[in-house]
Amino acid sequence: MDLNFTAEELAFRDEVRSFLRDQLPADIAAKIRSGLAIRAADYTRWQKILHKKGWGAPSWPKQFGGTGWSPVQLHIYDEEAAAAGAPRTIPFGLKMVAPVIMAFGNPAQQQTFLPRIVSGEDWWCQGYSEPGAGSDLASLKTRAERQGDHYIVNGQKTWNTLGQHADWIFCLVRTDPNAPKQQMGISFLLIDMKTPGITVRPIITMDGAHEVNEVWFENVKVPVENRIGEENKGWTYAKFLLGHERTNIAGVGASKRELGRLKDIARQETKNGKPLIDDPLFAARIAQVEIDLMALEITNLRALSAEAEKRAPGPEASVLKIKGTEIQQTLTELMMYAVGPYALPFHRESSEEGDLKSVAGPEYAAPLAASYCNMRKTSIYGGSNEIQRNIISQMILGL
Amino acid sequence: MDFNFSEEQQLLADTVRRFVRESYSFEARREILKSQEGWSRDVWNELAGLGLTALNVPEAHGGLNAGPVDTMLVMNALGEGLVVEPFLSAAVFTPALLSRLGDEKAAADLFPGIASGERIVIVAHQEPHTRGEIAHLATRAEKSGDGYVIDGHKAVIAHGGAADELLVTARTSGKAGDTDGMSVFRVDPGSAGVTIKSYRTIDGQTAADIELKGVKGNLIGAAGKAFAAIEGAYEVTLSALCAEAVGIMKAVNAATLEYTKSRKQFGQPIAKFQVLQHRMADMFLQSEQALSMSYLAAIKCTDPDANERKRSLSAAKVIIGQAGRFVGQQAIQLHGGMGMTDELMVSHHFKRLTGIDITFGDTDFHLEQFVATPAA
């Protein structure tokens, strides 16, 4: 047993570090390191830089234009990128639809869509959840009726993340409403967001941000060639996708960065005239989350090493999701409490525009309450933490 | 990065697990607990026959010099079976201390008996009013002729009453809290001035309070310079203790799962209820985090960087203490009334987890120590 990286892995880490030092735009890193939102254009700018380096698709195999990195290399890259303040990967194209296209798409679909994902040309979004289909996703109602070479899609998707910037949406639609089981009548469609009949309506979340949308489909014509795999087999592809959503689900690298920010803030704030970081109660709270994160890091490495040995990563990912999101939430909570009353002045532009100025109080205080509110989403999305517990009890405990 | 164990390690783990399964049933253990001594010399000899008493003895002295990962695997298995024989105190703590004191004569004298299992040598360090603070040592040793005379009180020393010989820590200079001035002495438990009060602890182990009044002791290693050796031995033992807890949690989770699948209420196995499923998912989650930290503890407990060692071990003890409390308490809860009884192993597992949390510094102590130890 050995927790150290090999010499080759350390050399790879140095290569990643020096690339990030030279190529990561300082303005983007500054925003991320201050907990501010970045714009869609920032994401795309960074994706194009990565693409130029040949790192546009870190998690893909080489044959589709990926890096072909091992799980350990991928982990090192994720850690270093997060520590440096690189934008998180918007998962919908690179980590969600792409693996489905690789596994179940035909060569024409692979040639059309995959290169445009790596290059940052196409922005993808997800059409899964519906008002009546959240955790019970298979009860979705959006209907696709076959008419010659097209499907006619009608219905409503919700909790669509960043679809206002999207060029394409991948959708689960019902093609057979009379199937004996609800999982059996679903198909997986790729839909051009410019198709007439699609309306994107913003949902403003409690932090004032426009991050999610409702997407309405009214007689939207989708060519049959944009269906992935077989008709009515979409649930199989959907489940495959949910498995891939779990890579880097622990978010250890980003949480390490946020822990550093929490400590920075606690060093600058005071309580009873002394630095807050020296307050025994607050220091213990920081220590607790730091220790939880240390344990998660090892648990994550264990899962990774199982994956590298081709033992299925499997349901252990649910442990990473639950613990990872709890830690992310605790970190934002502690940062907010660290600044005290100056967490309260609300400066919406700081989250929308990446503006470092605050209404009142220290600049670092401006985004904290909004982040705290925003991060409540993490235990709800990607399969709520209750669904993750169902997965553990069914798949691991055998109940 | 590699989480696999070598073939030898795998074999060692299998051997000890098989021993526990075949020779250390709950009923066999119950008989041992009923005996006068509270542990079994026969079992001890069997463990010695498997090589376990020689595991942490240096090769130069006839041992296997195996290391913390091997010890971890042994402790996992001993934890599952709640083995009460003095492996941790006599075969981990003592050799770790003795090999760090740099006294070749004492090592040559003591190690053969330790390695063969013939002699039980116990470290007596902990004192009343201490809870993990290694330098908080009040017992004093004064020079007298060509030897030393020791006065002090040692508290809740695991297997203190079983000792053929004691390694007593005492202060040759300075005051409680100073790292300088700490020394280690060989003491014959039968010598004048030694009063050993043996008792059982709630977790089925045996322990003793040891009163020392003008007791003759022979110095091991350099006078006043034993702190680093004591600390190092503590750290290795703490790592082993974490591994014991991990073994217990594994057994507790399996027992709870089994019980909830067979216990029927409202016309169905209670494991069908989601509220219990989620509780067991959380028990699994916490035991996974504990396992991760036990790995970290085993790897870091001999790291050359003192801060790195301390931070990792304190972090591990915090996670293991918290996970152990959660897993243990919830296991009792899910077993219902049956969990309260002496009849089921789960209550004995619960009590040992409680014991582990309180020894070698509890969760609060280690949280505090983690805060006080800056990252390397």
mmCIF file of N, CA and C in Angstrom, chain B residues 129-167:
data_model
loop_
_atom_site.group_PDB
_atom_site.id
_atom_site.type_symbol
_atom_site.label_atom_id
_atom_site.label_comp_id
_atom_site.label_asym_id
_atom_site.label_seq_id
_atom_site.Cartn_x
_atom_site.Cartn_y
_atom_site.Cartn_z
ATOM 1 N N HIS B 129 -5.722 12.209 35.358
ATOM 2 C CA HIS B 129 -5.836 13.594 34.871
ATOM 3 C C HIS B 129 -5.117 13.818 33.553
ATOM 4 N N THR B 130 -4.725 12.744 32.845
ATOM 5 C CA THR B 130 -4.227 12.969 31.485
ATOM 6 C C THR B 130 -5.171 12.248 30.539
ATOM 7 N N ARG B 131 -5.248 12.755 29.338
ATOM 8 C CA ARG B 131 -6.148 12.148 28.347
ATOM 9 C C ARG B 131 -5.557 12.268 26.953
ATOM 10 N N GLY B 132 -4.324 11.829 26.841
ATOM 11 C CA GLY B 132 -3.694 11.882 25.529
ATOM 12 C C GLY B 132 -2.475 12.782 25.496
ATOM 13 N N GLU B 133 -2.332 13.659 26.495
ATOM 14 C CA GLU B 133 -1.183 14.577 26.499
ATOM 15 C C GLU B 133 0.046 13.784 26.941
ATOM 16 N N ILE B 134 0.909 13.489 26.008
ATOM 17 C CA ILE B 134 2.018 12.571 26.281
ATOM 18 C C ILE B 134 3.017 13.151 27.290
ATOM 19 N N ALA B 135 3.259 14.451 27.211
ATOM 20 C CA ALA B 135 4.291 15.040 28.085
ATOM 21 C C ALA B 135 3.761 15.362 29.483
ATOM 22 N N HIS B 136 2.469 15.149 29.699
ATOM 23 C CA HIS B 136 1.912 15.473 31.004
ATOM 24 C C HIS B 136 2.223 14.337 31.981
ATOM 25 N N LEU B 137 3.489 14.233 32.312
ATOM 26 C CA LEU B 137 3.992 13.121 33.103
ATOM 27 C C LEU B 137 4.424 13.647 34.472
ATOM 28 N N ALA B 138 3.823 13.100 35.527
ATOM 29 C CA ALA B 138 4.137 13.580 36.877
ATOM 30 C C ALA B 138 4.993 12.587 37.671
ATOM 31 N N THR B 139 4.913 11.296 37.354
ATOM 32 C CA THR B 139 5.701 10.277 38.058
ATOM 33 C C THR B 139 7.186 10.674 38.013
ATOM 34 N N ARG B 140 7.854 10.561 39.191
ATOM 35 C CA ARG B 140 9.245 11.031 39.262
ATOM 36 C C ARG B 140 10.197 9.870 39.527
ATOM 37 N N ALA B 141 11.387 9.999 38.986
ATOM 38 C CA ALA B 141 12.446 9.023 39.276
ATOM 39 C C ALA B 141 13.671 9.788 39.774
ATOM 40 N N GLU B 142 14.153 9.411 40.963
ATOM 41 C CA GLU B 142 15.328 10.088 41.535
ATOM 42 C C GLU B 142 16.504 9.127 41.518
ATOM 43 N N LYS B 143 17.655 9.662 41.227
ATOM 44 C CA LYS B 143 18.864 8.842 41.230
ATOM 45 C C LYS B 143 19.147 8.369 42.655
ATOM 46 N N SER B 144 19.470 7.078 42.774
ATOM 47 C CA SER B 144 19.771 6.532 44.091
ATOM 48 C C SER B 144 20.811 5.439 43.900
ATOM 49 N N GLY B 145 22.038 5.699 44.352
ATOM 50 C CA GLY B 145 23.139 4.764 44.125
ATOM 51 C C GLY B 145 23.378 4.625 42.635
ATOM 52 N N ASP B 146 23.429 3.407 42.138
ATOM 53 C CA ASP B 146 23.632 3.252 40.688
ATOM 54 C C ASP B 146 22.305 3.003 39.963
ATOM 55 N N GLY B 147 21.190 3.173 40.662
ATOM 56 C CA GLY B 147 19.896 3.008 40.015
ATOM 57 C C GLY B 147 18.994 4.215 40.245
ATOM 58 N N TYR B 148 17.673 3.992 40.116
ATOM 59 C CA TYR B 148 16.692 5.053 40.309
ATOM 60 C C TYR B 148 15.573 4.552 41.225
ATOM 61 N N VAL B 149 14.929 5.508 41.877
ATOM 62 C CA VAL B 149 13.767 5.190 42.708
ATOM 63 C C VAL B 149 12.572 5.979 42.181
ATOM 64 N N ILE B 150 11.484 5.260 41.937
ATOM 65 C CA ILE B 150 10.338 5.854 41.236
ATOM 66 C C ILE B 150 9.146 6.026 42.173
ATOM 67 N N ASP B 151 8.492 7.198 42.073
ATOM 68 C CA ASP B 151 7.253 7.450 42.808
ATOM 69 C C ASP B 151 6.212 8.018 41.855
ATOM 70 N N GLY B 152 5.025 7.425 41.878
ATOM 71 C CA GLY B 152 3.971 7.960 41.031
ATOM 72 C C GLY B 152 2.785 7.021 40.927
ATOM 73 N N HIS B 153 1.861 7.405 40.071
ATOM 74 C CA HIS B 153 0.617 6.650 39.915
ATOM 75 C C HIS B 153 0.310 6.526 38.431
ATOM 76 N N LYS B 154 0.132 5.294 37.962
ATOM 77 C CA LYS B 154 -0.206 5.062 36.562
ATOM 78 C C LYS B 154 -1.668 4.621 36.470
ATOM 79 N N ALA B 155 -2.382 5.164 35.503
ATOM 80 C CA ALA B 155 -3.840 4.996 35.495
ATOM 81 C C ALA B 155 -4.341 4.215 34.277
ATOM 82 N N VAL B 156 -5.247 3.306 34.515
ATOM 83 C CA VAL B 156 -5.940 2.543 33.466
ATOM 84 C C VAL B 156 -4.944 2.016 32.419
ATOM 85 N N ILE B 157 -3.963 1.279 32.925
ATOM 86 C CA ILE B 157 -2.945 0.703 32.040
ATOM 87 C C ILE B 157 -3.473 -0.637 31.516
ATOM 88 N N ALA B 158 -3.694 -0.681 30.187
ATOM 89 C CA ALA B 158 -4.248 -1.902 29.591
ATOM 90 C C ALA B 158 -3.349 -3.095 29.900
ATOM 91 N N HIS B 159 -3.932 -4.141 30.434
ATOM 92 C CA HIS B 159 -3.230 -5.373 30.782
ATOM 93 C C HIS B 159 -2.084 -5.165 31.765
ATOM 94 N N GLY B 160 -2.176 -4.105 32.564
ATOM 95 C CA GLY B 160 -1.145 -3.828 33.562
ATOM 96 C C GLY B 160 -0.967 -4.985 34.533
ATOM 97 N N GLY B 161 -2.080 -5.652 34.861
ATOM 98 C CA GLY B 161 -2.015 -6.747 35.816
ATOM 99 C C GLY B 161 -1.416 -8.013 35.233
ATOM 100 N N ALA B 162 -1.305 -8.076 33.899
ATOM 101 C CA ALA B 162 -0.793 -9.281 33.252
ATOM 102 C C ALA B 162 0.718 -9.208 33.050
ATOM 103 N N ALA B 163 1.301 -8.074 33.437
ATOM 104 C CA ALA B 163 2.694 -7.831 33.071
ATOM 105 C C ALA B 163 3.669 -8.723 33.831
ATOM 106 N N ASP B 164 4.581 -9.345 33.074
ATOM 107 C CA ASP B 164 5.728 -9.996 33.686
ATOM 108 C C ASP B 164 6.792 -8.935 33.985
ATOM 109 N N GLU B 165 6.726 -7.896 33.229
ATOM 110 C CA GLU B 165 7.646 -6.781 33.461
ATOM 111 C C GLU B 165 6.982 -5.493 32.972
ATOM 112 N N LEU B 166 7.282 -4.384 33.661
ATOM 113 C CA LEU B 166 6.704 -3.088 33.279
ATOM 114 C C LEU B 166 7.791 -2.172 32.720
ATOM 115 N N LEU B 167 7.408 -1.379 31.712
ATOM 116 C CA LEU B 167 8.269 -0.273 31.282
ATOM 117 C C LEU B 167 7.576 0.998 31.750
#
